[in-house]
Short mmCIF file of C-alpha atoms in Angstrom, two decimals:
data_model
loop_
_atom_site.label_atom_id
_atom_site.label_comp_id
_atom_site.label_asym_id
_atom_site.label_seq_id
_atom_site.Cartn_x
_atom_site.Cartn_y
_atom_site.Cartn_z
CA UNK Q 1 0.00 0.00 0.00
CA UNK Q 2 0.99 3.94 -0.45
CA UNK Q 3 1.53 6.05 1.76
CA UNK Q 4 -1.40 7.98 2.66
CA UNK Q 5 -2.33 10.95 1.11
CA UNK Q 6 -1.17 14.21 2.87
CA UNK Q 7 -4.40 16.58 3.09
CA UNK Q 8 -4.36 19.82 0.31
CA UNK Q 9 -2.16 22.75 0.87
CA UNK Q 10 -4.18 26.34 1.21
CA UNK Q 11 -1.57 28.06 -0.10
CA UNK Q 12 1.82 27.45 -1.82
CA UNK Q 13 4.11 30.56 -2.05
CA UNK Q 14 8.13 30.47 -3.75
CA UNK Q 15 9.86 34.13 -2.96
CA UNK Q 16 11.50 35.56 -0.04
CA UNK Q 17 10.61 35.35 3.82
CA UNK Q 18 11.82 37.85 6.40
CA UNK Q 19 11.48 37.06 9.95
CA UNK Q 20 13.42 36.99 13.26
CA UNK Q 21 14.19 33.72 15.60
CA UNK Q 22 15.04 33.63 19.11
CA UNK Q 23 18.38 33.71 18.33
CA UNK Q 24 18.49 36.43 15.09
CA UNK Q 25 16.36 39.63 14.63
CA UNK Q 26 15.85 39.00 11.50
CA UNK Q 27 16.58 36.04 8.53
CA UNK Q 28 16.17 36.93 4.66
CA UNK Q 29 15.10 33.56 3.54
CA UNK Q 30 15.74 34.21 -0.67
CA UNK Q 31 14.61 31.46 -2.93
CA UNK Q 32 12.25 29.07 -0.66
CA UNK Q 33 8.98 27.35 -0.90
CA UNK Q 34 6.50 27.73 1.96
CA UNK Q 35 3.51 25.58 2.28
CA UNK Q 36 0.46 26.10 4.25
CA UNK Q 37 -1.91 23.09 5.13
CA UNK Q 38 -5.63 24.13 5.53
CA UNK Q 39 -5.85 24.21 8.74
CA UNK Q 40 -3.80 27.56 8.69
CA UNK Q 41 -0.74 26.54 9.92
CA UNK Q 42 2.79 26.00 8.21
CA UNK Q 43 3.91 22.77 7.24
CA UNK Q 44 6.93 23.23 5.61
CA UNK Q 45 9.25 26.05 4.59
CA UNK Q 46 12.53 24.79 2.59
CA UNK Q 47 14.87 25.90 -0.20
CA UNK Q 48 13.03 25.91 -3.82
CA UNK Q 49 15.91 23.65 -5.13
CA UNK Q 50 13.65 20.77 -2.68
CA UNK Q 51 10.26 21.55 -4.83
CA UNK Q 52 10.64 18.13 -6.60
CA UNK Q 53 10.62 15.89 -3.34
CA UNK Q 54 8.20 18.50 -1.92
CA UNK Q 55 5.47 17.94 -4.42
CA UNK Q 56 6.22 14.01 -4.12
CA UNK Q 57 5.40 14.63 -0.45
CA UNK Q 58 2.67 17.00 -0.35
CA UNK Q 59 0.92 16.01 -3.95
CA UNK Q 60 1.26 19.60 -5.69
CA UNK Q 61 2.12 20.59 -9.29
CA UNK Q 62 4.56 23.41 -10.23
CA UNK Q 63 1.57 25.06 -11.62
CA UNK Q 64 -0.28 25.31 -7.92
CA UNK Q 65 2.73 27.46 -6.96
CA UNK Q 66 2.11 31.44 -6.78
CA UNK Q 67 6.00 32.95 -7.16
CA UNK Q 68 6.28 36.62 -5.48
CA UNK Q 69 7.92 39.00 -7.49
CA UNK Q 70 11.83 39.63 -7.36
CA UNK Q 71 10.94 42.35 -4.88
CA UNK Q 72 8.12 41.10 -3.09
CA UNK Q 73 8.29 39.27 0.28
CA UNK Q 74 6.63 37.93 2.82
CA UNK Q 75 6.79 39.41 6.89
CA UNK Q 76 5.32 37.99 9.79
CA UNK Q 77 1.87 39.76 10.84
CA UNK Q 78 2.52 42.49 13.21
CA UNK Q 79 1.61 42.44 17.00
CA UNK Q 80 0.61 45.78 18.57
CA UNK Q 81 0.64 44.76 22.36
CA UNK Q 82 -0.99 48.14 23.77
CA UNK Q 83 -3.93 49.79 21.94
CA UNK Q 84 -6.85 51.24 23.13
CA UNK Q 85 -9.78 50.86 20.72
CA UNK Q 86 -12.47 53.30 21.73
CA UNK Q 87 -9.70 56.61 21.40
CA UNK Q 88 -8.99 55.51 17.87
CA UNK Q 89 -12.10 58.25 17.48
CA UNK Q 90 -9.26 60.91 18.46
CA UNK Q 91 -6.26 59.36 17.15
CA UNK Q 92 -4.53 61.78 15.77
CA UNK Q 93 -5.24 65.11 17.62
CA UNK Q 94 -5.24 65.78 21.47
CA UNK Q 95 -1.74 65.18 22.14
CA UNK Q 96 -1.44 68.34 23.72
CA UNK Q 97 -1.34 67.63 27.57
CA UNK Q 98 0.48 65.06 30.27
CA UNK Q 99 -0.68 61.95 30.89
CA UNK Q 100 -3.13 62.45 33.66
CA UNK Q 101 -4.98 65.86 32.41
CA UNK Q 102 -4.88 64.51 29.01
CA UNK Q 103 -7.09 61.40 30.86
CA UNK Q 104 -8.92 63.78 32.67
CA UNK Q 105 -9.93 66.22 29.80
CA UNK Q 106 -9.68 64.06 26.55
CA UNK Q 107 -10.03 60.43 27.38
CA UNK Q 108 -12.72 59.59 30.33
CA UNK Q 109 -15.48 62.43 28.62
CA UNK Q 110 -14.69 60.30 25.01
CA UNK Q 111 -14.92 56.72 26.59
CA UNK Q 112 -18.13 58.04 28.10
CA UNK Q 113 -19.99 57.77 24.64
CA UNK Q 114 -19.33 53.75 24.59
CA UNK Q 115 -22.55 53.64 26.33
CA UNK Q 116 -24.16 53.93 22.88
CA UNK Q 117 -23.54 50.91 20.93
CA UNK Q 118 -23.96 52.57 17.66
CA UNK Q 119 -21.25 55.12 18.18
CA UNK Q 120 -19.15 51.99 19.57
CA UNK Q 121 -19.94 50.14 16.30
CA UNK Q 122 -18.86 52.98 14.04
CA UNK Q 123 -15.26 53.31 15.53
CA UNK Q 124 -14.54 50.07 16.50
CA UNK Q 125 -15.29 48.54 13.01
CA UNK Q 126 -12.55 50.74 11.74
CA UNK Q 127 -10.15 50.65 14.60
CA UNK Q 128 -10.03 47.25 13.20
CA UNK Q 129 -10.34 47.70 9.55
CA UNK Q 130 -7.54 50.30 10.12
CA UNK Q 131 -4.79 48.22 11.86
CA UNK Q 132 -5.67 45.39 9.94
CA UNK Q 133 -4.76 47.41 6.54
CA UNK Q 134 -1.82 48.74 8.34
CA UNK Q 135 -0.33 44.47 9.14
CA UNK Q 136 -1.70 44.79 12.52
CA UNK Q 137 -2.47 41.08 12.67
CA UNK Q 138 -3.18 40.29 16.67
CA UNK Q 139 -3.98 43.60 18.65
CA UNK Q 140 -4.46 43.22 22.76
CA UNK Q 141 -7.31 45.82 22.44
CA UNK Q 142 -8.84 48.04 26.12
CA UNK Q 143 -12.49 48.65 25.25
CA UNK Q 144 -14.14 50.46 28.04
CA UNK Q 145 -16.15 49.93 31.28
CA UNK Q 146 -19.11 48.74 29.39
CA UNK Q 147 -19.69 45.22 28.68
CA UNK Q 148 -22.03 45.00 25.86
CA UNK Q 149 -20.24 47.79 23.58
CA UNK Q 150 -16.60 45.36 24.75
CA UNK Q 151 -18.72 42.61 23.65
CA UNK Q 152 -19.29 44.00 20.38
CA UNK Q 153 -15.56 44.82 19.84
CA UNK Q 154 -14.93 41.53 20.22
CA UNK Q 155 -18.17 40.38 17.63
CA UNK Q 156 -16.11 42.75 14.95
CA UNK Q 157 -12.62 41.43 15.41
CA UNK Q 158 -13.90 38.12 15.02
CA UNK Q 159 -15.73 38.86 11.83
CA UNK Q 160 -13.08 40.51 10.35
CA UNK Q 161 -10.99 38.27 11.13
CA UNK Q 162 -8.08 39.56 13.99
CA UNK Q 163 -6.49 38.13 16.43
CA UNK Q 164 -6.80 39.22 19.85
CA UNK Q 165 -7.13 40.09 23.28
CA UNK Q 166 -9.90 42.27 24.06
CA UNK Q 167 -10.64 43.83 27.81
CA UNK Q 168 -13.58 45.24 29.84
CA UNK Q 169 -11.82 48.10 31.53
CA UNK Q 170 -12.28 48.14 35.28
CA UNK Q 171 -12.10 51.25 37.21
CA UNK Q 172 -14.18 52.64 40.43
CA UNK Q 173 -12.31 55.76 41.56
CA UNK Q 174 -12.23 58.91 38.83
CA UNK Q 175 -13.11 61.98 40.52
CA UNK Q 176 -12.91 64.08 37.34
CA UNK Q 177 -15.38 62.48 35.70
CA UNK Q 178 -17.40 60.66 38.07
CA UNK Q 179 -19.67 59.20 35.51
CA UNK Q 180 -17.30 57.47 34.19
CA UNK Q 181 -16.56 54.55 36.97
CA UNK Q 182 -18.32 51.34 38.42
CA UNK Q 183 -18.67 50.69 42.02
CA UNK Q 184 -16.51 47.78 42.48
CA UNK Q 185 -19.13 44.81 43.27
CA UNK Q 186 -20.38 45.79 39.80
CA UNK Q 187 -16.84 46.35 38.31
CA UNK Q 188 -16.17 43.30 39.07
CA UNK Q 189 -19.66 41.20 38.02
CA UNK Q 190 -19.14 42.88 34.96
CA UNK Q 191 -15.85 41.48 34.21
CA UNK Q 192 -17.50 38.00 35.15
CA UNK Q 193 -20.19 38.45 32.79
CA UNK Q 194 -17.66 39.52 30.06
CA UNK Q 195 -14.87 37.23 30.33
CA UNK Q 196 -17.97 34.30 30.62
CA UNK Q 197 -20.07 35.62 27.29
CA UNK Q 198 -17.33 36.36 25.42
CA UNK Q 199 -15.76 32.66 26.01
CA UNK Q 200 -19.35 31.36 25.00
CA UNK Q 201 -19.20 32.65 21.86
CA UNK Q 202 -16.01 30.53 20.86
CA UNK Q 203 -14.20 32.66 19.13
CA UNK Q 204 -11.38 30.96 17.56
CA UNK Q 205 -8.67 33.78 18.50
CA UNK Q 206 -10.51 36.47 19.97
CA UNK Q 207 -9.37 35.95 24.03
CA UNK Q 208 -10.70 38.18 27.34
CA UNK Q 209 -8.32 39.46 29.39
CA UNK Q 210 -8.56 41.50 33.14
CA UNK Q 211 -7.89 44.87 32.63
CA UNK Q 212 -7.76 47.24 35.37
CA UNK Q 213 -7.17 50.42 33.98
CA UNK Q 214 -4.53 51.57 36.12
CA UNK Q 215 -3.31 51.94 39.75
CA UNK Q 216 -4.88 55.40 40.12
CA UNK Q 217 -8.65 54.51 39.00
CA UNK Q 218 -8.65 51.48 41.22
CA UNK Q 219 -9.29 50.64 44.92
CA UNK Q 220 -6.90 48.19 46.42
CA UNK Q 221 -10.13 46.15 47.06
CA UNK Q 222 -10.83 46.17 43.23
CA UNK Q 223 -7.33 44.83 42.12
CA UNK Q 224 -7.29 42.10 44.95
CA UNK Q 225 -10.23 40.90 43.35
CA UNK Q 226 -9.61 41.27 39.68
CA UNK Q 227 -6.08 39.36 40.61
CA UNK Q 228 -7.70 36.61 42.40
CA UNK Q 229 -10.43 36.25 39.42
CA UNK Q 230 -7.47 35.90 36.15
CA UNK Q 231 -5.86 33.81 38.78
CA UNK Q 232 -8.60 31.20 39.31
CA UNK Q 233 -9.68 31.48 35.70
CA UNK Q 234 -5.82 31.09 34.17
CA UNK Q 235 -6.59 34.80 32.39
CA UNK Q 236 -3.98 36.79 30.78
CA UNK Q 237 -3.89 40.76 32.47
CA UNK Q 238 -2.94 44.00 31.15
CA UNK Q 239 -2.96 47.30 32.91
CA UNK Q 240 -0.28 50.02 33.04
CA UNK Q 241 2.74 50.69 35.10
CA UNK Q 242 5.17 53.76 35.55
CA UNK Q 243 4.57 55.48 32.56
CA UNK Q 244 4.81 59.10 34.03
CA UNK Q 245 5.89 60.91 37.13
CA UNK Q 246 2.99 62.46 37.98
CA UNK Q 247 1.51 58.81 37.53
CA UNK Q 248 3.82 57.07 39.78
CA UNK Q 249 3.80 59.92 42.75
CA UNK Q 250 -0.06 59.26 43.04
CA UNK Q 251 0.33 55.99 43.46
CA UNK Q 252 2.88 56.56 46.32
CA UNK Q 253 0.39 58.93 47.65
CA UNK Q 254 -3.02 56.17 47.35
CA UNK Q 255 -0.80 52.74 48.48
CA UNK Q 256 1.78 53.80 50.76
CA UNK Q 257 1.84 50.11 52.17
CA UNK Q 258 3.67 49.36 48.90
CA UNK Q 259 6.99 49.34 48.05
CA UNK Q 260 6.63 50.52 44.87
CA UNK Q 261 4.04 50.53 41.71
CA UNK Q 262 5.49 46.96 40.55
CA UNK Q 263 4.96 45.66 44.09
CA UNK Q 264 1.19 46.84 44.13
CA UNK Q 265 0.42 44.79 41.13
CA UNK Q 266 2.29 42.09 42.44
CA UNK Q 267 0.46 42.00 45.99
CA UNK Q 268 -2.69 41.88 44.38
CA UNK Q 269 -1.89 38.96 42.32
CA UNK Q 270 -1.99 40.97 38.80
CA UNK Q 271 1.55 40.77 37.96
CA UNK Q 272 1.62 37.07 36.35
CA UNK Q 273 3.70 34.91 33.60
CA UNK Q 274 0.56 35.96 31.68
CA UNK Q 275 0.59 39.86 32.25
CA UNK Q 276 1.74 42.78 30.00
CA UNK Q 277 2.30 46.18 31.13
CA UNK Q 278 2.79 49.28 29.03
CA UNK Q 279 4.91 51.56 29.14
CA UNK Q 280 7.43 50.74 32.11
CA UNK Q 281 9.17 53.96 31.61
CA UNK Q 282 10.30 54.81 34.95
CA UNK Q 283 10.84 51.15 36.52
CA UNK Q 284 13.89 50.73 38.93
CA UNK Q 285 16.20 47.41 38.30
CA UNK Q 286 14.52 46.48 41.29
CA UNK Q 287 11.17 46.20 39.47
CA UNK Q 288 12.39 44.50 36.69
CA UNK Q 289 13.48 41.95 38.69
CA UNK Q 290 10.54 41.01 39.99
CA UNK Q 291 8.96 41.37 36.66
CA UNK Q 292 11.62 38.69 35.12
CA UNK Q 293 10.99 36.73 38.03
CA UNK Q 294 7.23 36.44 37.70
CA UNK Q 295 7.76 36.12 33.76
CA UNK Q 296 5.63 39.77 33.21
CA UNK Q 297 5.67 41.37 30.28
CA UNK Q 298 6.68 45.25 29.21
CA UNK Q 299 4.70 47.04 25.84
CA UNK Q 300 6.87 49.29 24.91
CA UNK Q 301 5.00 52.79 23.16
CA UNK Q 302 7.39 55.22 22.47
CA UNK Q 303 4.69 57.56 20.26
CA UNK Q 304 2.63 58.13 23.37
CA UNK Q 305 6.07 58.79 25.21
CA UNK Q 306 6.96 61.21 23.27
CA UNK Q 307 3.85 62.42 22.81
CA UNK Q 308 2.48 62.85 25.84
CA UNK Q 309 6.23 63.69 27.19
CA UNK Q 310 5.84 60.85 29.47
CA UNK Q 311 9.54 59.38 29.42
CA UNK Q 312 11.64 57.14 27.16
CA UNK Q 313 11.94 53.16 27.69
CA UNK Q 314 15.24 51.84 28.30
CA UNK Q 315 14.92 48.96 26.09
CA UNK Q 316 18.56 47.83 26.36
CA UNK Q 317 17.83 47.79 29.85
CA UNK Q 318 14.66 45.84 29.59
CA UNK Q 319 15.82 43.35 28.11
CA UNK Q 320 19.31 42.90 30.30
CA UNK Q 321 17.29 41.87 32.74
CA UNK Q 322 15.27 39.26 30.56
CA UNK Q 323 11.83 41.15 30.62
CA UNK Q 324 9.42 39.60 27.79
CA UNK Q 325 9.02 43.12 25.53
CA UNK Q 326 7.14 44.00 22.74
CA UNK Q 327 5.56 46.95 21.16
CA UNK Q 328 2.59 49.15 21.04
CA UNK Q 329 0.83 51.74 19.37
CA UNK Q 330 -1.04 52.89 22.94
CA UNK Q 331 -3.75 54.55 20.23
CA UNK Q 332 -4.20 57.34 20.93
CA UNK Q 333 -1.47 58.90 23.04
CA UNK Q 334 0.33 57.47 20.61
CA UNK Q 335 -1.31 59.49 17.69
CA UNK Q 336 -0.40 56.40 14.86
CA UNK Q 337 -2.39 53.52 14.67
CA UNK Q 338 0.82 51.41 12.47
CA UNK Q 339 3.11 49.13 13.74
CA UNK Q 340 5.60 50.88 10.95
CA UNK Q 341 5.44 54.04 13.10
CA UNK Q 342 6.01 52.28 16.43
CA UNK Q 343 9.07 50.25 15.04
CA UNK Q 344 10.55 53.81 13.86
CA UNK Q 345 9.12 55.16 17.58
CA UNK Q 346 11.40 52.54 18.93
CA UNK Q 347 14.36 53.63 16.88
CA UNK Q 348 14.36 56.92 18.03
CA UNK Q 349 13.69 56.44 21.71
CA UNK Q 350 16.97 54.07 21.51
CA UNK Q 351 19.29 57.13 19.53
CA UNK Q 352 17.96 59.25 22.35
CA UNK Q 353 19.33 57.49 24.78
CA UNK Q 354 22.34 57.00 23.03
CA UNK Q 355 22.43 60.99 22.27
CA UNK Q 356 22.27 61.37 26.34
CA UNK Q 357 24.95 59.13 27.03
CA UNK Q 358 22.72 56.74 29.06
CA UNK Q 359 23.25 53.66 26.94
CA UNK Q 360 26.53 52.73 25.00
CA UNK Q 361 24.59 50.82 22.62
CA UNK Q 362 21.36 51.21 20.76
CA UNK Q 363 18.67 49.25 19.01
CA UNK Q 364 19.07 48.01 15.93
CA UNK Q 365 16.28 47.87 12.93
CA UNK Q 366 16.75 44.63 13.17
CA UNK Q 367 16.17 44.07 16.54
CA UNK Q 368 12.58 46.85 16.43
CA UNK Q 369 11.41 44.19 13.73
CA UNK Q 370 11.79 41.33 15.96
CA UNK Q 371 10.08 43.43 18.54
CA UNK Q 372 7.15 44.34 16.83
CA UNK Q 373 6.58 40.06 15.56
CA UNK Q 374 8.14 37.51 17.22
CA UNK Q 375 8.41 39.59 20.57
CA UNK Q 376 4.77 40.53 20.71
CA UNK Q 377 4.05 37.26 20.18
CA UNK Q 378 5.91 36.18 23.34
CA UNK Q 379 4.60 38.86 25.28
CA UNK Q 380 1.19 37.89 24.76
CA UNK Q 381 2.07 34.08 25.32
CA UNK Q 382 1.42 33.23 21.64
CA UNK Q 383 4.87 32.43 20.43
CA UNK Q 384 4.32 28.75 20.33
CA UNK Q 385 1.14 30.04 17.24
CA UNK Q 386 2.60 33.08 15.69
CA UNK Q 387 5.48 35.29 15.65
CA UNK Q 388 7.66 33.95 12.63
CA UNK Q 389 7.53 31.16 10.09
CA UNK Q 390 8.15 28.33 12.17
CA UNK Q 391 6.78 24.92 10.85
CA UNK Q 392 3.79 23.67 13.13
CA UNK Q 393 2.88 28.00 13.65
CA UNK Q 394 0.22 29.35 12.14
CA UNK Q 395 0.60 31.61 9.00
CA UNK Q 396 -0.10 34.79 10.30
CA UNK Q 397 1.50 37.16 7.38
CA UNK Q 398 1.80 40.27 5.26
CA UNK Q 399 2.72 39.98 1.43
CA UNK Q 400 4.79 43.60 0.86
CA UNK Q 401 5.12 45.06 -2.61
CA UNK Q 402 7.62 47.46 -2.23
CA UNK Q 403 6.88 48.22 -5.95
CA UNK Q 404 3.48 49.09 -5.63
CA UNK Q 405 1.98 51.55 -7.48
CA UNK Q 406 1.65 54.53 -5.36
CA UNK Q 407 4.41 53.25 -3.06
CA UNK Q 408 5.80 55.99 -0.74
CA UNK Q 409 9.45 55.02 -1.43
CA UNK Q 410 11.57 54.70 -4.79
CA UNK Q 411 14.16 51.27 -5.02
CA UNK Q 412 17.30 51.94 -7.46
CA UNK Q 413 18.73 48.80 -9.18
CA UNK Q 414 21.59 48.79 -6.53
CA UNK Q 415 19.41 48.16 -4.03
CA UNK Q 416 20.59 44.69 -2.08
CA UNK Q 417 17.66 43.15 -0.30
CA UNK Q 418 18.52 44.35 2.76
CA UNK Q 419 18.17 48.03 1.38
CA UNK Q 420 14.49 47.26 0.12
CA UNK Q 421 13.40 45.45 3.52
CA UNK Q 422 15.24 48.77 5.67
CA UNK Q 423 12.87 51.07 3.10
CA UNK Q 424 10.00 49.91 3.58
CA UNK Q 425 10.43 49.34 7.99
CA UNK Q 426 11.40 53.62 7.61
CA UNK Q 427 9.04 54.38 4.63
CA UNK Q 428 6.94 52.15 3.98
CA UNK Q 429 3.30 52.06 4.98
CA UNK Q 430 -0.31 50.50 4.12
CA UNK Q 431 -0.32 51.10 0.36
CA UNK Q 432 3.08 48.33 0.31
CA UNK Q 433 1.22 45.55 2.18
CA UNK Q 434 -1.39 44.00 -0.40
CA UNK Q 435 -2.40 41.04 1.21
CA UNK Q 436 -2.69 40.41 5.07
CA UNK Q 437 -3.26 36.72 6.30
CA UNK Q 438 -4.76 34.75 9.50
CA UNK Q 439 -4.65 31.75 10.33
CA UNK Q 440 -4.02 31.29 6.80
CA UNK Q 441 -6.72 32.50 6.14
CA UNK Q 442 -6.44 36.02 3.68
CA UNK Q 443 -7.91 38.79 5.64
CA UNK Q 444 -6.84 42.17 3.38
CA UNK Q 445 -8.01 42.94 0.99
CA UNK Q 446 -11.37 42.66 3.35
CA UNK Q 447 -13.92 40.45 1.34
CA UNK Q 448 -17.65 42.11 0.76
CA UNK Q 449 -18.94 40.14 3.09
CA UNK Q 450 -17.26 42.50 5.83
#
């Protein structure tokens, strides 16, 4: 008897791969086949002079092959690890104050409106159209305190076809606006209720996650509680930590039992192997420690650091002391809703450094690329899935043109690879990535059905 028959391949590409490894931030993989079996994931990725024993092994014909241009390549889908979908509506303008007046004035009296599940539906359908088109391919998304309009974010994501994390933000202190804040009995229910109807609906990768906003809108009470709750229910977290003086003096101020802001969240149970913080900006070695120790994670969103003048990252740092990092947008402090923008964002928070003679060494392009993939991946425990083209992952990918037809950038012929891949990380942007993927499954350009 033959061997039995191996099931169809989805999709059957010959061209170049980019992506980064655990131990390089990035491999140009020229010349190489890459199969993907219809179940979304990889099952092979080889060099093209193996097509013959390939096709004996999988059952394909030369003709089922779809070669990328000379230019083309493929990239791994992009993982924004901070954003907050219902500011998207302001993205863009309001960058004006620091962090906790630009709260106070801008963000609480907008998040309000989320009440209304129309106005909810308007900008979270293209929040997610939005990063989609820009190679955001898994986004760890805060909605807002209300359930049924974080419900609905999650509905869209789904449909469109995203990966993510989506969370019901908790938060029963805000003084400012004081209409925008659960007791925290209900704060609490709440999250139940979402974290339970969102799992009903089986969503294949659309995941809840505890969110408490941040130390300053929450009672000790409310993050005991919210800890103890991801705990017993094995639930990722993600909150923020340190991102701005005036931030991390109020907390001193509300918890003076605590050591510091990294030992409140770790008290209360909410600094886990399956937490990410953003921003980190201001954490002591001593914090990072613990953070390493309890396998946290750090999003790193150097727009909305500059932006909102909150502080620069020490990446170099962050990652001496074997912190899990990746990157965000932080939409919209950080005013850009690309990935592009916060690999560039990255860049220049490392030359600052380097220009202040805190760091000898800086980030390279190379490394911001491996951030803003595989790293986000690992941040948001989903590097065993995504990340890079790994056989056995699944094929979560952007096909860039950087010839397209109203590219931003020019290529000359003496242009080595390298030089088109470093163009398009600088200058590229939406118009260069003409086909986003899932799961295998091709998400961009969106079909009429969505």
């Amino acid at each position: 008897m033959g061997s039995p028959q191996k099931p169809p391949l989805a999709h059957l590409f010959k061209g170049t791969f980019v992506h980064a490894s655990r131990s390089s931030p990035m491999d140009v993989l020229q010349g190489h086949l890459l199969g993907v079996g219809d179940d979304g994931r990889i099952v092979f990725l080889e060099q093209a002079d193996q097509q013959e024993q390939l096709a004996k092994k999988w059952g394909f014909k030369a003709s089922d092959i779809r070669e990328l241009s000379n230019h083309e390549f493929f990239m791994p889908g992009m993982v924004d690890t901070h954003i907050h979908a219902p500011q998207y509506a302001f993205a863009g303008t309001r960058v004006d104050l620091p962090l906790l007046e630009w709260l106070n004035t801008y963000t609480f009296p907008t998040e309000v409106k989320y009440k209304d599940n129309d106005f909810a539906e308007e900008v979270y359908t293209r929040v997610v159209r939005r990063t989609l088109k820009n190679g955001t391919t898994t986004a760890c998304y805060f909605a807002t305190i209300h359930t049924a309009a974080s419900l609905l974010l999650a509905e869209i994501i789904d449909k469109f076809g995203q990966r993510a994390f989506v969370g019901k933000v908790c938060m029963d202190i805000n003084e400012i606006v004081p209409e925008y804040k659960e007791p925290t009995d209900e704060s609490l229910k709440e999250t139940e209720r979402f974290v339970k109807e969102l799992l009903e609906k089986k969503y294949q990768r659309v995941q809840p996650i505890v969110t408490p906003r941040f130390g300053p809108s929450c009672t000790e009470k409310l993050l005991s509680r919210l800890g103890d709750f991801a705990k017993a229910h094995d639930i990722h977290v993600q909150s923020h930590i340190s991102e701005n003086d005036g931030e991390i003096k109020l907390v001193e101020q509300m918890f003076p039992d605590y050591k510091n802001y990294t030992d409140l969240y770790d008290k209360t149970k909410l600094l886990t192997s399956k937490t990410v913080m953003a921003h980190g900006c201001h954490l002591s070695d001593e914090e990072l420690k613990l953070f390493s120790l309890r396998g946290a994670a750090i999003a790193h969103c150097p727009n909305s650091n500059f932006s909102l003048c909150s502080g620069i990252l020490n990446v170099q740092n962050v990652l001496k002391h074997n912190v899990k990092l990746g990157l965000g947008t932080d939409v919209a402090g950080g005013y850009s809703s690309s990935m592009l923008d916060a690999i560039r964002r990255s860049m220049s928070a490392s030359n600052t450094l380097l220009i202040n003679k805190v760091n000898n060494a800086g980030l390279t392009l190379k490394e911001a690329f491996r951030l803003a993939t595989l790293g986000g991946s690992q941040v948001l425990g989903l590097d065993d899935v995504i990340g890079n083209f790994e056989v056995g992952k699944e094929f979560d990918a952007l096909l860039i043109n950087p010839k397209a037809s109203d590219s931003p950038f020019d290529l000359f012929a003496g242009d080595t690879f390298e030089d088109i891949i470093q163009k398009f990380l600088y200058l590229g942007d939406d118009r260069n990535i003409n086909e986003v993927y899932v799961a295998g499954k091709q998400v961009v350009p969106f079909s009429s059905s969505v």
